[in-house]
Amino acid sequence: MPLFAYVAQNPDGKKIKGTIFSESEEVAKQTLYKQKIVVNKIQPAKKKVHFWQKSFGGVSYKEKLIFLKYLSTILKAGLTIKRALELLKTQIKNSYFAKIIAEIHESIENGQSFNDSLRKYPKIFSEIFVNLIEVGEASGRLPETIEYLEEILTRDNLFRKKIRGAMIYPIVIFVLIIVVSIGLIRFIVPKITAIFVTFKVELPITTRILIQAEAFLKSYWWLLIGATAALITSYYFLLKVRSTRKMLHRLLLKLPVLGTLTKQIQITQLTRITASLLISGITLVNSLQINANVIKNLVYRDYIKKADLYLHSGGEFSSYLEQRPDLFPDLETQLIKLGENTGSLANTLNVIADLNEEEVNEKIKIISGLIGPLMLIVMAALVGGIAISIITPIYQLPNLIQSR
C-alpha cells in the first residue's frame, strides 16, 4: 500500500505535516477528513529507512510493547486484526517499523495469517513472539494472547535493563580513567617537563616513566589508535565465528562470580520462556526448541537443542538436565522433577524463574555497589600517582639543584 505525505490543518486550525498509508490520494483525504483534518496538499512519498534500521532491526523493545498494547486494546474493542493494523500503521512514528506493519497488513489482505506474516521479519519478531501469536489465532483468543505476550516482553525488558545497567557504570568509569590519564600525561606533563629539562637534574624514576609515556604518546599516538582499532575489529570479527563465541561463553561460565551469575540469568530466561509457552498450549519439546533459538549462551543453547531426542525417546526433562550439573544446579532439577510428577511443570518453572531472578537482582545490586567504589579507588590511585610524580620533583627541585 503506497505512502502519502500531506500538509494539512488540524481541528484547532494549526498547520501540520504527516504521512499516511492509503490505497489512493482520495481515500487518504477521506480518512484524514474523518479525523477532522483538512488536507491542503497531498502527494506520494517514500519513507526514509536508515541503514542502521535495516542492519540491526531498528525496532526497540519499547516500540514493540507500545504496538502490542495498542493492538490488544483495538482487538478487544471488536475490530479485526486487518483493521487494527490498518489503524496502527499510520500512528507508528518509527518509519522502519511503520513500513513493516504496512507490509504485514498487505500480507493479511492477500490471505496470509497474522503469524505467517510476522515470520517474514525474524529480526523484529522473535520465534517466541510468533509462536504465541499462532497459538492465539488457533485458539480464537488473540487479544488475550497479545496481552499475555506484552506482559512477558515487559518483564523480560526490565530484566535485561537491570543487567545492562550493571554493566554500563563500570565501563563509563573505566573510559573516564583512561581519558583523564591520557589528558594529564599529554597536556600537563610537557609543561612541567620543560622546567626539569632546563635545570638538567636527575629526576625520580616515577617522573622519568611519566615523561617517557608522554613522549611515546606524542610520537606514536597513531600507533596507539591503530592498535586499539585493530583489537576492537579483531574482537568483533572473532565473535562472528561460532566456535570462538562458544569458547568465550564456556570460559564465562567458569569465572568465580560472573560464572554463577551468568548461569542464573540463563536459567531464568529458559524457565520463564518455557513456562510461558507451556501455559499457551505449546508442547514441552516445541517450547525447548523455540527456547534454544533465543538463549544467548551457546553452551546452554546447544544442550537444550539436543533435548528433543531425549524426550522423544521417553526420557524426562529433569533427568536430561541432571546430566549437566555444571549447568543446572540440583535444586532446580529436583523442583522440575516435582513439577513433572505433579503435573504442574509450568507453575514450577515460573517459581524457579522467580527465585533465580530475585537472586540475580540481589547479586547485581551487590556487584554494582562494589564495582563503583573499586573503580573510583583505581581512578584516584592512578590520577594521584600521576599528580605525585609531577609534584614531588617540584618540591625536591632546590635539593636536586644543590646536589649537582
Coordinates of C-alpha atoms in Angstrom, one line a residue:
M1 CA 0.0 0.0 0.0
P2 CA 1.5 3.4 -1.0
L3 CA 2.6 6.1 1.4
F4 CA 1.4 9.7 1.1
A5 CA 2.9 12.8 2.6
Y6 CA 0.4 15.6 3.4
V7 CA 0.3 19.2 4.7
A8 CA -3.0 19.9 6.5
Q9 CA -4.8 21.8 9.3
N10 CA -5.9 20.1 12.5
P11 CA -9.2 20.9 14.2
D12 CA -7.6 23.8 16.0
G13 CA -6.5 25.4 12.7
K14 CA -2.8 24.6 13.3
K15 CA -0.7 23.6 10.3
I16 CA 0.6 20.1 10.5
K17 CA 2.6 17.7 8.3
G18 CA 2.5 13.9 8.3
T19 CA 2.3 10.7 6.3
I20 CA -0.4 8.1 5.8
F21 CA -0.7 4.7 4.1
S22 CA -3.6 4.5 1.8
E23 CA -4.9 3.0 -1.4
S24 CA -5.1 6.4 -3.2
E25 CA -4.9 10.1 -2.6
E26 CA -8.7 10.4 -2.4
V27 CA -9.0 7.6 0.2
A28 CA -6.2 9.2 2.2
K29 CA -8.1 12.5 2.1
Q30 CA -11.3 10.9 3.3
T31 CA -9.5 9.0 6.1
L32 CA -8.0 12.3 7.3
Y33 CA -11.2 14.2 6.9
K34 CA -12.9 11.7 9.3
Q35 CA -10.2 12.6 11.8
K36 CA -11.3 16.3 11.3
I37 CA -8.0 17.0 9.4
V38 CA -8.4 19.4 6.4
V39 CA -5.8 18.5 3.7
N40 CA -4.1 21.3 1.9
K41 CA -1.6 19.3 -0.1
I42 CA -1.0 15.5 -0.5
Q43 CA 1.4 13.6 -2.7
P44 CA 3.1 10.2 -2.9
A45 CA 6.1 9.9 -0.5
K46 CA 8.7 7.3 0.4
K47 CA 9.6 6.8 4.0
K48 CA 13.3 7.1 4.6
V49 CA 14.7 3.9 6.1
H50 CA 18.1 4.4 7.7
F51 CA 21.0 1.9 7.2
W52 CA 21.2 1.1 10.9
Q53 CA 17.5 0.3 10.9
K54 CA 17.9 -2.2 8.1
S55 CA 21.0 -3.7 9.7
F56 CA 20.0 -4.0 13.3
G57 CA 16.2 -4.3 13.2
G58 CA 15.7 -0.7 14.2
V59 CA 12.7 -1.5 16.5
S60 CA 13.2 -1.1 20.2
Y61 CA 11.6 -3.2 23.0
K62 CA 9.6 -0.1 24.0
E63 CA 8.2 0.3 20.4
K64 CA 7.1 -3.4 20.3
L65 CA 5.5 -3.1 23.7
I66 CA 3.5 0.0 22.6
F67 CA 2.5 -1.8 19.4
L68 CA 1.2 -4.8 21.4
K69 CA -0.6 -2.6 23.9
Y70 CA -2.5 -0.7 21.2
L71 CA -3.1 -3.9 19.2
S72 CA -4.6 -5.7 22.2
T73 CA -6.8 -2.7 23.0
I74 CA -8.1 -2.4 19.4
L75 CA -8.8 -6.1 19.1
K76 CA -10.7 -6.1 22.5
A77 CA -12.9 -3.3 21.1
G78 CA -14.1 -5.8 18.5
L79 CA -12.1 -4.8 15.4
T80 CA -10.4 -7.4 13.1
I81 CA -6.7 -7.8 13.0
K82 CA -6.7 -6.4 9.5
R83 CA -8.5 -3.2 10.6
A84 CA -6.3 -2.9 13.7
L85 CA -3.1 -3.0 11.6
E86 CA -4.6 -0.5 9.1
L87 CA -5.1 1.9 12.0
L88 CA -1.7 1.3 13.7
K89 CA 0.5 1.7 10.6
T90 CA -0.4 5.4 10.3
Q91 CA 0.3 6.0 14.0
I92 CA 3.7 4.5 14.4
K93 CA 6.5 7.1 14.4
N94 CA 9.4 4.8 13.6
S95 CA 9.4 4.8 9.8
Y96 CA 11.0 1.4 9.5
F97 CA 8.5 -0.2 11.9
A98 CA 5.6 1.5 10.1
K99 CA 6.8 0.1 6.8
I100 CA 6.9 -3.4 8.3
I101 CA 3.4 -3.1 9.8
A102 CA 2.1 -1.9 6.4
E103 CA 3.7 -4.9 4.7
I104 CA 2.2 -7.3 7.3
H105 CA -1.2 -5.6 6.7
E106 CA -0.8 -6.2 3.0
S107 CA 0.1 -9.9 3.5
I108 CA -3.0 -10.4 5.6
E109 CA -5.1 -8.7 2.9
N110 CA -3.6 -11.2 0.5
G111 CA -4.9 -14.1 2.6
Q112 CA -1.9 -14.9 4.9
S113 CA -2.4 -15.4 8.6
F114 CA -1.0 -12.9 11.1
N115 CA 1.7 -15.3 12.4
D116 CA 2.9 -16.2 8.9
S117 CA 3.2 -12.5 8.1
L118 CA 5.2 -11.9 11.2
R119 CA 7.6 -14.8 10.4
K120 CA 9.0 -12.8 7.4
Y121 CA 10.7 -10.4 9.9
P122 CA 12.7 -12.6 12.3
K123 CA 14.9 -9.6 13.3
I124 CA 11.8 -7.8 14.6
F125 CA 9.6 -10.6 15.9
S126 CA 11.3 -13.4 17.7
E127 CA 10.2 -17.1 17.4
I128 CA 8.5 -16.9 20.8
F129 CA 6.6 -13.8 19.7
V130 CA 5.4 -15.5 16.5
N131 CA 4.6 -18.9 18.1
L132 CA 2.4 -17.3 20.8
I133 CA 0.6 -15.3 18.2
E134 CA 0.0 -18.6 16.3
V135 CA -1.4 -20.2 19.4
G136 CA -3.7 -17.2 20.0
E137 CA -5.0 -17.3 16.4
A138 CA -5.6 -21.0 16.6
S139 CA -7.5 -20.8 19.9
G140 CA -9.5 -17.7 19.0
R141 CA -8.0 -15.8 21.9
L142 CA -5.7 -13.5 20.1
P143 CA -6.4 -10.3 22.2
E144 CA -5.7 -12.2 25.4
T145 CA -2.6 -13.8 23.9
I146 CA -1.3 -10.5 22.8
E147 CA -1.9 -9.1 26.3
Y148 CA 0.0 -12.0 27.8
L149 CA 2.8 -11.6 25.3
E150 CA 3.1 -7.9 26.3
E151 CA 3.5 -9.0 30.0
I152 CA 6.3 -11.4 29.0
L153 CA 8.1 -8.8 27.0
T154 CA 7.7 -6.2 29.7
R155 CA 9.2 -8.5 32.4
D156 CA 12.0 -9.6 30.0
N157 CA 12.8 -6.0 29.1
L158 CA 13.1 -4.9 32.8
F159 CA 15.3 -7.9 33.5
R160 CA 17.6 -7.0 30.6
K161 CA 17.7 -3.4 31.6
K162 CA 19.0 -4.3 35.1
I163 CA 21.8 -6.4 33.6
R164 CA 22.7 -3.7 31.1
G165 CA 22.6 -1.0 33.8
A166 CA 25.0 -3.0 35.9
M167 CA 27.5 -3.3 33.0
I168 CA 27.4 0.3 31.8
Y169 CA 28.5 2.0 35.0
P170 CA 31.9 0.2 35.3
I171 CA 32.6 0.8 31.6
V172 CA 31.9 4.5 31.9
I173 CA 34.2 4.8 34.9
F174 CA 36.9 2.8 33.1
V175 CA 36.7 5.0 30.0
L176 CA 36.9 8.1 32.3
I177 CA 40.0 6.8 33.9
I178 CA 41.7 6.3 30.5
V179 CA 40.7 9.7 29.2
V180 CA 41.8 11.6 32.4
S181 CA 45.1 9.7 32.5
I182 CA 45.9 10.4 28.8
G183 CA 44.8 14.1 29.3
L184 CA 47.2 14.6 32.3
I185 CA 50.1 12.8 30.6
R186 CA 49.6 14.5 27.2
F187 CA 48.9 18.1 28.3
I188 CA 50.1 18.7 31.8
V189 CA 53.3 16.7 31.9
P190 CA 55.0 18.5 28.9
K191 CA 54.7 21.9 30.7
I192 CA 56.3 20.5 33.9
T193 CA 59.0 18.6 31.9
A194 CA 60.2 21.9 30.4
I195 CA 61.2 23.1 33.9
F196 CA 63.2 20.0 34.7
V197 CA 65.0 19.9 31.4
T198 CA 66.2 23.5 31.9
F199 CA 68.0 22.5 35.2
K200 CA 69.2 19.2 33.9
V201 CA 68.7 17.3 37.1
E202 CA 68.2 13.6 38.0
L203 CA 64.5 13.0 38.4
P204 CA 62.7 10.3 40.4
I205 CA 62.0 7.1 38.4
T206 CA 58.2 7.6 38.5
T207 CA 58.6 11.0 36.9
R208 CA 61.0 9.6 34.3
I209 CA 58.4 6.9 33.4
L210 CA 55.8 9.6 33.1
I211 CA 58.0 11.7 30.8
Q212 CA 58.7 8.6 28.6
A213 CA 54.9 7.9 28.5
E214 CA 54.3 11.4 27.3
A215 CA 57.0 11.2 24.6
F216 CA 55.5 7.9 23.4
L217 CA 52.0 9.4 23.2
K218 CA 53.3 12.4 21.3
S219 CA 55.3 10.4 18.8
Y220 CA 53.2 7.2 18.4
W221 CA 49.6 8.3 19.1
W222 CA 48.7 7.0 15.7
L223 CA 50.1 3.6 16.6
L224 CA 48.0 3.5 19.8
I225 CA 44.8 4.4 18.0
G226 CA 45.6 1.9 15.2
A227 CA 46.3 -0.9 17.8
T228 CA 43.0 -0.1 19.7
A229 CA 41.0 -0.1 16.5
A230 CA 42.7 -3.4 15.3
L231 CA 41.9 -5.0 18.7
I232 CA 38.2 -3.9 18.6
T233 CA 37.8 -5.0 15.0
S234 CA 39.5 -8.4 15.6
Y235 CA 37.3 -9.0 18.6
Y236 CA 34.2 -8.1 16.6
F237 CA 35.1 -10.5 13.7
L238 CA 36.1 -13.2 16.1
L239 CA 32.7 -13.0 17.8
K240 CA 31.2 -13.7 14.4
V241 CA 32.9 -17.2 14.5
R242 CA 30.6 -19.5 16.4
S243 CA 33.4 -21.7 17.8
T244 CA 35.1 -18.6 19.3
R245 CA 31.8 -17.4 20.8
K246 CA 31.2 -20.8 22.3
M247 CA 34.7 -20.9 23.8
L248 CA 34.2 -17.4 25.4
H249 CA 30.7 -18.4 26.7
R250 CA 32.2 -21.6 28.2
L251 CA 35.0 -19.6 29.8
L252 CA 32.5 -17.1 31.2
L253 CA 30.6 -19.9 32.9
K254 CA 33.8 -20.9 34.7
L255 CA 34.6 -17.5 36.2
P256 CA 34.2 -17.3 40.0
V257 CA 31.4 -14.7 40.4
L258 CA 30.3 -13.9 36.9
G259 CA 30.0 -17.6 36.0
T260 CA 27.3 -18.2 38.7
L261 CA 25.5 -15.0 37.7
T262 CA 25.5 -16.0 34.0
K263 CA 24.1 -19.4 34.8
Q264 CA 21.3 -17.9 36.9
I265 CA 20.5 -15.5 34.0
Q266 CA 20.3 -18.3 31.5
I267 CA 18.2 -20.5 33.8
T268 CA 15.8 -17.5 34.5
Q269 CA 15.3 -16.9 30.8
L270 CA 15.0 -20.7 30.0
T271 CA 12.4 -21.4 32.7
R272 CA 10.4 -18.2 32.2
I273 CA 10.0 -18.6 28.5
T274 CA 9.4 -22.3 28.6
A275 CA 6.7 -21.8 31.3
S276 CA 5.0 -19.1 29.1
L277 CA 5.0 -21.3 26.1
L278 CA 3.6 -24.3 28.1
I279 CA 0.8 -22.1 29.5
S280 CA -0.1 -21.1 25.9
G281 CA -0.5 -24.7 24.9
I282 CA 2.8 -25.4 23.2
T283 CA 4.3 -28.8 23.9
L284 CA 7.5 -29.1 26.0
V285 CA 9.6 -30.4 23.1
N286 CA 8.5 -27.5 20.9
S287 CA 8.9 -25.0 23.7
L288 CA 12.5 -26.1 24.3
Q289 CA 13.3 -25.9 20.5
I290 CA 11.9 -22.3 20.4
N291 CA 13.9 -21.5 23.5
A292 CA 17.1 -22.9 22.0
N293 CA 16.9 -20.2 19.3
V294 CA 16.5 -17.4 22.0
I295 CA 19.1 -18.4 24.6
K296 CA 22.3 -16.3 24.0
N297 CA 24.9 -18.5 25.7
L298 CA 25.9 -21.2 23.2
V299 CA 26.8 -23.8 25.8
Y300 CA 23.2 -23.7 27.1
R301 CA 21.7 -23.3 23.6
D302 CA 23.5 -26.4 22.2
Y303 CA 22.5 -28.6 25.2
I304 CA 18.8 -27.5 25.1
K305 CA 18.7 -28.1 21.3
K306 CA 19.5 -31.8 21.9
A307 CA 16.8 -32.3 24.4
D308 CA 14.1 -33.3 21.9
L309 CA 15.9 -36.6 21.1
Y310 CA 16.0 -37.5 24.8
L311 CA 12.4 -36.5 25.4
H312 CA 11.1 -38.3 22.2
S313 CA 12.8 -41.5 23.5
G314 CA 10.7 -41.3 26.6
G315 CA 13.1 -39.5 29.0
E316 CA 12.0 -36.9 31.4
F317 CA 13.1 -33.2 31.2
S318 CA 14.5 -33.2 34.7
S319 CA 16.6 -36.4 34.0
Y320 CA 18.1 -34.7 31.0
L321 CA 19.1 -31.7 33.0
E322 CA 20.6 -33.8 35.7
Q323 CA 23.2 -35.0 33.2
R324 CA 24.8 -31.5 33.3
P325 CA 25.0 -30.5 37.0
D326 CA 27.6 -27.8 35.9
L327 CA 24.8 -26.0 34.0
F328 CA 21.7 -26.9 36.1
P329 CA 22.0 -27.0 39.9
D330 CA 20.5 -29.9 41.8
L331 CA 17.8 -27.7 43.4
E332 CA 16.4 -26.6 40.0
T333 CA 16.4 -30.2 38.6
Q334 CA 14.7 -31.6 41.7
L335 CA 12.0 -28.9 41.5
I336 CA 11.4 -29.6 37.8
K337 CA 11.1 -33.4 38.7
L338 CA 8.5 -32.5 41.3
G339 CA 6.6 -30.4 38.7
E340 CA 6.6 -33.2 36.2
N341 CA 5.4 -35.7 38.8
T342 CA 2.5 -33.4 40.0
G343 CA 1.5 -32.2 36.5
S344 CA 2.4 -28.6 37.3
L345 CA 5.6 -28.1 35.3
A346 CA 4.7 -24.7 34.0
N347 CA 4.0 -23.3 37.5
T348 CA 7.2 -24.9 38.8
L349 CA 9.2 -23.3 36.0
N350 CA 7.8 -19.9 36.9
V351 CA 8.7 -20.5 40.6
I352 CA 12.3 -21.3 39.5
A353 CA 12.4 -18.3 37.3
D354 CA 11.2 -16.0 40.1
L355 CA 13.8 -17.5 42.6
N356 CA 16.7 -17.0 40.2
E357 CA 15.6 -13.6 39.0
E358 CA 15.4 -12.4 42.6
E359 CA 18.9 -13.8 43.3
V360 CA 20.2 -12.2 40.1
N361 CA 18.8 -8.8 41.0
E362 CA 20.4 -9.0 44.5
K363 CA 23.8 -10.0 43.1
I364 CA 23.7 -7.3 40.5
K365 CA 23.0 -4.7 43.3
I366 CA 25.9 -6.1 45.4
I367 CA 28.3 -6.2 42.4
S368 CA 27.3 -2.7 41.3
G369 CA 27.8 -1.4 44.8
L370 CA 31.3 -2.9 45.0
I371 CA 32.5 -2.1 41.4
G372 CA 31.6 1.6 41.7
P373 CA 33.8 2.3 44.7
L374 CA 36.6 0.0 43.5
M375 CA 36.8 1.8 40.1
L376 CA 36.8 5.1 41.8
I377 CA 39.7 4.0 44.1
V378 CA 41.6 2.8 40.9
M379 CA 41.0 6.2 39.3
A380 CA 42.1 8.1 42.4
A381 CA 45.2 5.9 42.7
L382 CA 46.1 6.4 39.0
V383 CA 45.4 10.1 38.9
G384 CA 47.0 10.6 42.3
G385 CA 50.1 8.7 41.2
I386 CA 50.5 10.9 38.2
A387 CA 50.0 14.0 40.3
I388 CA 52.6 12.9 42.9
S389 CA 55.0 12.1 40.1
I390 CA 54.7 15.7 38.9
I391 CA 54.6 17.5 42.3
T392 CA 57.4 15.5 44.0
P393 CA 60.2 16.8 41.8
I394 CA 59.0 20.3 42.1
Y395 CA 59.3 20.2 45.9
Q396 CA 62.6 18.5 45.5
L397 CA 64.0 20.8 42.9
P398 CA 66.0 23.1 45.3
N399 CA 67.7 20.0 46.8
L400 CA 68.3 18.5 43.4
I401 CA 69.9 21.7 42.1
Q402 CA 72.2 21.9 45.2
S403 CA 73.3 18.3 44.8
R404 CA 74.6 19.0 41.2

